[in-house]
Amino acid sequence: MIRYRSLVKAIIIVCPLLLLAAGCAGSKPSRFYMLSPVSGAPEGRAPASECRDLAIGVGPVDFPEYLDRPQIVTRTGEDVLKLAEHDRWAEPLDRNFTRVLAENLSVLLATDRVYIFPWPRSVQVTHRVSVHVSRFDGTPGTEAVLNARWMLLSGDGSRELAVRRSSFTEPVDAPACQALVNAQARLIETLSREIASAVLSLHR
């Protein structure tokens, strides 16, 4: 009787463990994505001689709460959002966006003096860029959308030099999240070019 009870206990303990292991083995692995900055010397890059005195501060960059999550957010309709449970950002999206924007401006303005908020007190910037993103998502196989309001300020933040509301779209050439992420990176490049152009027009 004792041996029988021990056997029953062993079966009761082992069965849930086997079910758990089977569930883990059958779960779909997650894929992780990063937005990428422009590479090399893109067309339209400013001559280094025009940017010698520039120092750009980037941020704060504000994102809507619906994007404050690791899953990639897609749209299945104008007012319908879908979370891609197995397609996720490798880091918080607002940080990735801000870093890519800063790296793009560094390339487009031919300067290494681009700093992400909050920058050290010892750094004296000539211009500040703040961005409020209201939409940054898309539909795989259709298009990606970026809506943002951005402001260019003097280095000390006391004067508004430019205020713009920008809306961009990019085609997504495949029904996969990788294609959507690539299109979103191109949207940041377009925004970066618009900001860089404004900086140069005020700096000349």
PDB file of C-alpha atoms in Angstrom:
ATOM      1  CA  MET A   1       0.000   0.000   0.000  1.00  0.00           C
ATOM      2  CA  ILE A   2       2.827   2.387   0.876  1.00  0.00           C
ATOM      3  CA  ARG A   3       4.576   1.655  -2.416  1.00  0.00           C
ATOM      4  CA  TYR A   4       1.294   2.242  -4.295  1.00  0.00           C
ATOM      5  CA  ARG A   5       0.751   5.628  -2.633  1.00  0.00           C
ATOM      6  CA  SER A   6       4.319   6.652  -3.431  1.00  0.00           C
ATOM      7  CA  LEU A   7       3.783   5.724  -7.072  1.00  0.00           C
ATOM      8  CA  VAL A   8       0.572   7.781  -7.229  1.00  0.00           C
ATOM      9  CA  LYS A   9       2.349  10.807  -5.720  1.00  0.00           C
ATOM     10  CA  ALA A  10       5.159  10.471  -8.245  1.00  0.00           C
ATOM     11  CA  ILE A  11       2.666  10.398 -11.125  1.00  0.00           C
ATOM     12  CA  ILE A  12       0.812  13.447  -9.757  1.00  0.00           C
ATOM     13  CA  ILE A  13       4.076  15.426  -9.516  1.00  0.00           C
ATOM     14  CA  VAL A  14       5.580  14.325 -12.829  1.00  0.00           C
ATOM     15  CA  CYS A  15       2.497  14.803 -15.037  1.00  0.00           C
ATOM     16  CA  PRO A  16       2.212  18.616 -14.570  1.00  0.00           C
ATOM     17  CA  LEU A  17       5.936  18.963 -15.186  1.00  0.00           C
ATOM     18  CA  LEU A  18       5.659  17.021 -18.439  1.00  0.00           C
ATOM     19  CA  LEU A  19       2.705  19.161 -19.541  1.00  0.00           C
ATOM     20  CA  LEU A  20       4.639  22.341 -18.729  1.00  0.00           C
ATOM     21  CA  ALA A  21       7.674  21.127 -20.662  1.00  0.00           C
ATOM     22  CA  ALA A  22       5.502  20.215 -23.644  1.00  0.00           C
ATOM     23  CA  GLY A  23       3.911  23.670 -23.589  1.00  0.00           C
ATOM     24  CA  CYS A  24       7.286  25.400 -23.504  1.00  0.00           C
ATOM     25  CA  ALA A  25       8.617  23.276 -26.335  1.00  0.00           C
ATOM     26  CA  GLY A  26       5.610  24.134 -28.477  1.00  0.00           C
ATOM     27  CA  SER A  27       5.579  27.917 -27.862  1.00  0.00           C
ATOM     28  CA  LYS A  28       6.572  30.203 -30.719  1.00  0.00           C
ATOM     29  CA  PRO A  29       9.893  32.024 -30.168  1.00  0.00           C
ATOM     30  CA  SER A  30       9.852  35.818 -30.119  1.00  0.00           C
ATOM     31  CA  ARG A  31      11.716  37.922 -32.686  1.00  0.00           C
ATOM     32  CA  PHE A  32      13.354  41.182 -31.633  1.00  0.00           C
ATOM     33  CA  TYR A  33      13.846  44.264 -33.816  1.00  0.00           C
ATOM     34  CA  MET A  34      15.841  47.497 -33.790  1.00  0.00           C
ATOM     35  CA  LEU A  35      15.413  50.653 -35.853  1.00  0.00           C
ATOM     36  CA  SER A  36      18.574  51.508 -37.801  1.00  0.00           C
ATOM     37  CA  PRO A  37      20.086  54.927 -38.608  1.00  0.00           C
ATOM     38  CA  VAL A  38      21.268  56.037 -42.033  1.00  0.00           C
ATOM     39  CA  SER A  39      24.653  54.653 -42.992  1.00  0.00           C
ATOM     40  CA  GLY A  40      27.593  56.022 -44.941  1.00  0.00           C
ATOM     41  CA  ALA A  41      27.408  59.497 -46.469  1.00  0.00           C
ATOM     42  CA  PRO A  42      23.785  59.900 -47.609  1.00  0.00           C
ATOM     43  CA  GLU A  43      22.672  62.209 -50.392  1.00  0.00           C
ATOM     44  CA  GLY A  44      22.052  65.724 -49.126  1.00  0.00           C
ATOM     45  CA  ARG A  45      24.635  65.625 -46.355  1.00  0.00           C
ATOM     46  CA  ALA A  46      25.759  69.122 -45.394  1.00  0.00           C
ATOM     47  CA  PRO A  47      29.379  70.163 -46.041  1.00  0.00           C
ATOM     48  CA  ALA A  48      31.457  69.933 -42.877  1.00  0.00           C
ATOM     49  CA  SER A  49      32.542  73.556 -43.354  1.00  0.00           C
ATOM     50  CA  GLU A  50      28.936  74.724 -42.778  1.00  0.00           C
ATOM     51  CA  CYS A  51      28.529  72.740 -39.564  1.00  0.00           C
ATOM     52  CA  ARG A  52      31.809  73.356 -37.791  1.00  0.00           C
ATOM     53  CA  ASP A  53      30.230  75.379 -34.972  1.00  0.00           C
ATOM     54  CA  LEU A  54      27.085  73.298 -34.509  1.00  0.00           C
ATOM     55  CA  ALA A  55      26.256  71.376 -31.341  1.00  0.00           C
ATOM     56  CA  ILE A  56      22.800  69.798 -31.285  1.00  0.00           C
ATOM     57  CA  GLY A  57      20.827  68.637 -28.264  1.00  0.00           C
ATOM     58  CA  VAL A  58      18.166  66.032 -29.082  1.00  0.00           C
ATOM     59  CA  GLY A  59      15.233  65.570 -26.725  1.00  0.00           C
ATOM     60  CA  PRO A  60      13.066  65.180 -24.910  1.00  0.00           C
ATOM     61  CA  VAL A  61      11.242  62.921 -27.383  1.00  0.00           C
ATOM     62  CA  ASP A  62       7.730  62.106 -26.149  1.00  0.00           C
ATOM     63  CA  PHE A  63       5.744  59.054 -27.263  1.00  0.00           C
ATOM     64  CA  PRO A  64       2.045  58.212 -26.846  1.00  0.00           C
ATOM     65  CA  GLU A  65       1.164  55.619 -24.226  1.00  0.00           C
ATOM     66  CA  TYR A  66      -0.175  53.127 -26.763  1.00  0.00           C
ATOM     67  CA  LEU A  67       3.415  52.617 -27.964  1.00  0.00           C
ATOM     68  CA  ASP A  68       4.795  52.187 -24.447  1.00  0.00           C
ATOM     69  CA  ARG A  69       5.053  48.399 -24.689  1.00  0.00           C
ATOM     70  CA  PRO A  70       7.561  45.838 -26.019  1.00  0.00           C
ATOM     71  CA  GLN A  71       5.253  44.463 -28.720  1.00  0.00           C
ATOM     72  CA  ILE A  72       5.296  46.004 -32.176  1.00  0.00           C
ATOM     73  CA  VAL A  73       1.983  47.792 -32.706  1.00  0.00           C
ATOM     74  CA  THR A  74       0.283  47.404 -36.080  1.00  0.00           C
ATOM     75  CA  ARG A  75      -3.059  48.561 -37.467  1.00  0.00           C
ATOM     76  CA  THR A  76      -5.769  46.398 -38.944  1.00  0.00           C
ATOM     77  CA  GLY A  77      -8.034  49.405 -39.486  1.00  0.00           C
ATOM     78  CA  GLU A  78      -8.084  53.157 -38.933  1.00  0.00           C
ATOM     79  CA  ASP A  79      -9.045  52.756 -35.277  1.00  0.00           C
ATOM     80  CA  VAL A  80      -8.048  49.134 -34.639  1.00  0.00           C
ATOM     81  CA  LEU A  81      -4.646  48.257 -33.180  1.00  0.00           C
ATOM     82  CA  LYS A  82      -3.000  44.853 -32.953  1.00  0.00           C
ATOM     83  CA  LEU A  83      -0.095  43.807 -30.741  1.00  0.00           C
ATOM     84  CA  ALA A  84       2.394  41.450 -32.375  1.00  0.00           C
ATOM     85  CA  GLU A  85       3.031  39.136 -29.425  1.00  0.00           C
ATOM     86  CA  HIS A  86       5.992  37.390 -31.063  1.00  0.00           C
ATOM     87  CA  ASP A  87       7.478  40.477 -32.774  1.00  0.00           C
ATOM     88  CA  ARG A  88       8.983  42.804 -30.196  1.00  0.00           C
ATOM     89  CA  TRP A  89      11.285  45.788 -29.860  1.00  0.00           C
ATOM     90  CA  ALA A  90      14.709  44.916 -28.474  1.00  0.00           C
ATOM     91  CA  GLU A  91      14.640  48.081 -26.327  1.00  0.00           C
ATOM     92  CA  PRO A  92      12.025  50.709 -25.428  1.00  0.00           C
ATOM     93  CA  LEU A  93      10.838  52.253 -28.686  1.00  0.00           C
ATOM     94  CA  ASP A  94      11.194  55.868 -27.533  1.00  0.00           C
ATOM     95  CA  ARG A  95      14.883  55.303 -26.699  1.00  0.00           C
ATOM     96  CA  ASN A  96      15.573  53.563 -30.003  1.00  0.00           C
ATOM     97  CA  PHE A  97      13.778  56.354 -31.906  1.00  0.00           C
ATOM     98  CA  THR A  98      15.709  59.083 -30.072  1.00  0.00           C
ATOM     99  CA  ARG A  99      19.078  57.449 -30.628  1.00  0.00           C
ATOM    100  CA  VAL A 100      18.416  56.889 -34.343  1.00  0.00           C
ATOM    101  CA  LEU A 101      17.264  60.507 -34.730  1.00  0.00           C
ATOM    102  CA  ALA A 102      20.451  61.722 -33.024  1.00  0.00           C
ATOM    103  CA  GLU A 103      22.689  59.486 -35.149  1.00  0.00           C
ATOM    104  CA  ASN A 104      20.921  60.607 -38.328  1.00  0.00           C
ATOM    105  CA  LEU A 105      21.406  64.281 -37.437  1.00  0.00           C
ATOM    106  CA  SER A 106      25.063  63.615 -36.704  1.00  0.00           C
ATOM    107  CA  VAL A 107      25.498  62.152 -40.196  1.00  0.00           C
ATOM    108  CA  LEU A 108      23.366  64.717 -42.048  1.00  0.00           C
ATOM    109  CA  LEU A 109      24.971  67.702 -40.295  1.00  0.00           C
ATOM    110  CA  ALA A 110      28.495  66.259 -40.496  1.00  0.00           C
ATOM    111  CA  THR A 111      29.170  66.710 -36.789  1.00  0.00           C
ATOM    112  CA  ASP A 112      29.884  64.428 -33.860  1.00  0.00           C
ATOM    113  CA  ARG A 113      28.564  67.079 -31.471  1.00  0.00           C
ATOM    114  CA  VAL A 114      25.048  65.692 -31.161  1.00  0.00           C
ATOM    115  CA  TYR A 115      23.858  64.925 -27.634  1.00  0.00           C
ATOM    116  CA  ILE A 116      20.822  63.075 -26.300  1.00  0.00           C
ATOM    117  CA  PHE A 117      18.785  64.622 -23.478  1.00  0.00           C
ATOM    118  CA  PRO A 118      19.779  64.963 -20.719  1.00  0.00           C
ATOM    119  CA  TRP A 119      23.254  66.007 -21.853  1.00  0.00           C
ATOM    120  CA  PRO A 120      26.041  66.947 -19.402  1.00  0.00           C
ATOM    121  CA  ARG A 121      25.937  70.465 -17.943  1.00  0.00           C
ATOM    122  CA  SER A 122      29.405  71.058 -19.329  1.00  0.00           C
ATOM    123  CA  VAL A 123      28.049  70.727 -22.888  1.00  0.00           C
ATOM    124  CA  GLN A 124      26.969  73.965 -24.568  1.00  0.00           C
ATOM    125  CA  VAL A 125      24.600  73.225 -27.445  1.00  0.00           C
ATOM    126  CA  THR A 126      23.762  75.718 -30.192  1.00  0.00           C
ATOM    127  CA  HIS A 127      20.321  74.242 -30.948  1.00  0.00           C
ATOM    128  CA  ARG A 128      17.816  72.022 -29.170  1.00  0.00           C
ATOM    129  CA  VAL A 129      15.316  69.712 -30.846  1.00  0.00           C
ATOM    130  CA  SER A 130      12.275  68.415 -28.971  1.00  0.00           C
ATOM    131  CA  VAL A 131       9.794  66.034 -30.586  1.00  0.00           C
ATOM    132  CA  HIS A 132       6.283  64.958 -29.646  1.00  0.00           C
ATOM    133  CA  VAL A 133       5.279  61.824 -31.556  1.00  0.00           C
ATOM    134  CA  SER A 134       1.518  61.293 -31.853  1.00  0.00           C
ATOM    135  CA  ARG A 135       1.589  58.283 -34.183  1.00  0.00           C
ATOM    136  CA  PHE A 136       4.282  55.809 -35.198  1.00  0.00           C
ATOM    137  CA  ASP A 137       2.864  52.542 -36.492  1.00  0.00           C
ATOM    138  CA  GLY A 138       1.661  50.945 -39.685  1.00  0.00           C
ATOM    139  CA  THR A 139       0.103  48.039 -41.519  1.00  0.00           C
ATOM    140  CA  PRO A 140       2.406  45.281 -42.807  1.00  0.00           C
ATOM    141  CA  GLY A 141       2.140  45.063 -46.576  1.00  0.00           C
ATOM    142  CA  THR A 142       0.576  48.531 -46.823  1.00  0.00           C
ATOM    143  CA  GLU A 143       2.242  51.568 -45.226  1.00  0.00           C
ATOM    144  CA  ALA A 144       3.931  52.978 -42.134  1.00  0.00           C
ATOM    145  CA  VAL A 145       2.953  56.365 -40.669  1.00  0.00           C
ATOM    146  CA  LEU A 146       4.771  58.947 -38.560  1.00  0.00           C
ATOM    147  CA  ASN A 147       2.944  61.988 -37.188  1.00  0.00           C
ATOM    148  CA  ALA A 148       4.986  64.323 -35.015  1.00  0.00           C
ATOM    149  CA  ARG A 149       5.227  67.893 -33.818  1.00  0.00           C
ATOM    150  CA  TRP A 150       8.782  69.113 -33.379  1.00  0.00           C
ATOM    151  CA  MET A 151      10.359  72.285 -32.112  1.00  0.00           C
ATOM    152  CA  LEU A 152      13.773  73.790 -32.739  1.00  0.00           C
ATOM    153  CA  LEU A 153      15.007  75.975 -29.885  1.00  0.00           C
ATOM    154  CA  SER A 154      18.029  78.123 -29.193  1.00  0.00           C
ATOM    155  CA  GLY A 155      20.843  76.475 -27.279  1.00  0.00           C
ATOM    156  CA  ASP A 156      19.706  77.858 -23.928  1.00  0.00           C
ATOM    157  CA  GLY A 157      16.080  76.954 -24.658  1.00  0.00           C
ATOM    158  CA  SER A 158      14.858  80.544 -24.352  1.00  0.00           C
ATOM    159  CA  ARG A 159      13.754  81.087 -27.985  1.00  0.00           C
ATOM    160  CA  GLU A 160      11.620  79.096 -30.409  1.00  0.00           C
ATOM    161  CA  LEU A 161      13.379  79.060 -33.775  1.00  0.00           C
ATOM    162  CA  ALA A 162      10.990  76.758 -35.644  1.00  0.00           C
ATOM    163  CA  VAL A 163       7.837  74.789 -34.856  1.00  0.00           C
ATOM    164  CA  ARG A 164       6.553  72.225 -37.331  1.00  0.00           C
ATOM    165  CA  ARG A 165       3.901  69.537 -37.545  1.00  0.00           C
ATOM    166  CA  SER A 166       5.099  66.717 -39.778  1.00  0.00           C
ATOM    167  CA  SER A 167       3.232  63.774 -41.253  1.00  0.00           C
ATOM    168  CA  PHE A 168       5.022  61.150 -43.338  1.00  0.00           C
ATOM    169  CA  THR A 169       4.137  57.790 -44.859  1.00  0.00           C
ATOM    170  CA  GLU A 170       6.325  55.024 -46.258  1.00  0.00           C
ATOM    171  CA  PRO A 171       5.232  51.977 -48.252  1.00  0.00           C
ATOM    172  CA  VAL A 172       5.706  48.599 -46.560  1.00  0.00           C
ATOM    173  CA  ASP A 173       6.663  46.174 -49.312  1.00  0.00           C
ATOM    174  CA  ALA A 174       5.924  42.885 -47.512  1.00  0.00           C
ATOM    175  CA  PRO A 175       3.404  41.550 -44.955  1.00  0.00           C
ATOM    176  CA  ALA A 176       6.101  40.963 -42.335  1.00  0.00           C
ATOM    177  CA  CYS A 177       7.182  42.990 -39.304  1.00  0.00           C
ATOM    178  CA  GLN A 178      10.748  43.286 -40.631  1.00  0.00           C
ATOM    179  CA  ALA A 179       9.452  45.219 -43.646  1.00  0.00           C
ATOM    180  CA  LEU A 180       7.403  47.457 -41.336  1.00  0.00           C
ATOM    181  CA  VAL A 181      10.426  48.179 -39.122  1.00  0.00           C
ATOM    182  CA  ASN A 182      12.522  49.034 -42.205  1.00  0.00           C
ATOM    183  CA  ALA A 183       9.830  51.470 -43.349  1.00  0.00           C
ATOM    184  CA  GLN A 184       9.676  53.046 -39.887  1.00  0.00           C
ATOM    185  CA  ALA A 185      13.449  53.600 -39.982  1.00  0.00           C
ATOM    186  CA  ARG A 186      12.996  55.417 -43.301  1.00  0.00           C
ATOM    187  CA  LEU A 187      10.333  57.605 -41.682  1.00  0.00           C
ATOM    188  CA  ILE A 188      12.822  58.688 -39.009  1.00  0.00           C
ATOM    189  CA  GLU A 189      15.321  59.459 -41.773  1.00  0.00           C
ATOM    190  CA  THR A 190      12.752  61.704 -43.479  1.00  0.00           C
ATOM    191  CA  LEU A 191      12.056  63.518 -40.206  1.00  0.00           C
ATOM    192  CA  SER A 192      15.805  63.838 -39.588  1.00  0.00           C
ATOM    193  CA  ARG A 193      16.304  65.446 -42.991  1.00  0.00           C
ATOM    194  CA  GLU A 194      13.549  67.974 -42.337  1.00  0.00           C
ATOM    195  CA  ILE A 195      15.059  68.929 -38.973  1.00  0.00           C
ATOM    196  CA  ALA A 196      18.599  69.077 -40.387  1.00  0.00           C
ATOM    197  CA  SER A 197      17.392  71.359 -43.190  1.00  0.00           C
ATOM    198  CA  ALA A 198      15.806  73.717 -40.651  1.00  0.00           C
ATOM    199  CA  VAL A 199      18.990  73.787 -38.559  1.00  0.00           C
ATOM    200  CA  LEU A 200      21.122  74.632 -41.592  1.00  0.00           C
ATOM    201  CA  SER A 201      18.775  77.368 -42.836  1.00  0.00           C
ATOM    202  CA  LEU A 202      18.970  79.089 -39.437  1.00  0.00           C
ATOM    203  CA  HIS A 203      22.698  78.549 -39.010  1.00  0.00           C
ATOM    204  CA  ARG A 204      23.808  80.061 -42.304  1.00  0.00           C
TER     205      ARG A 204
END
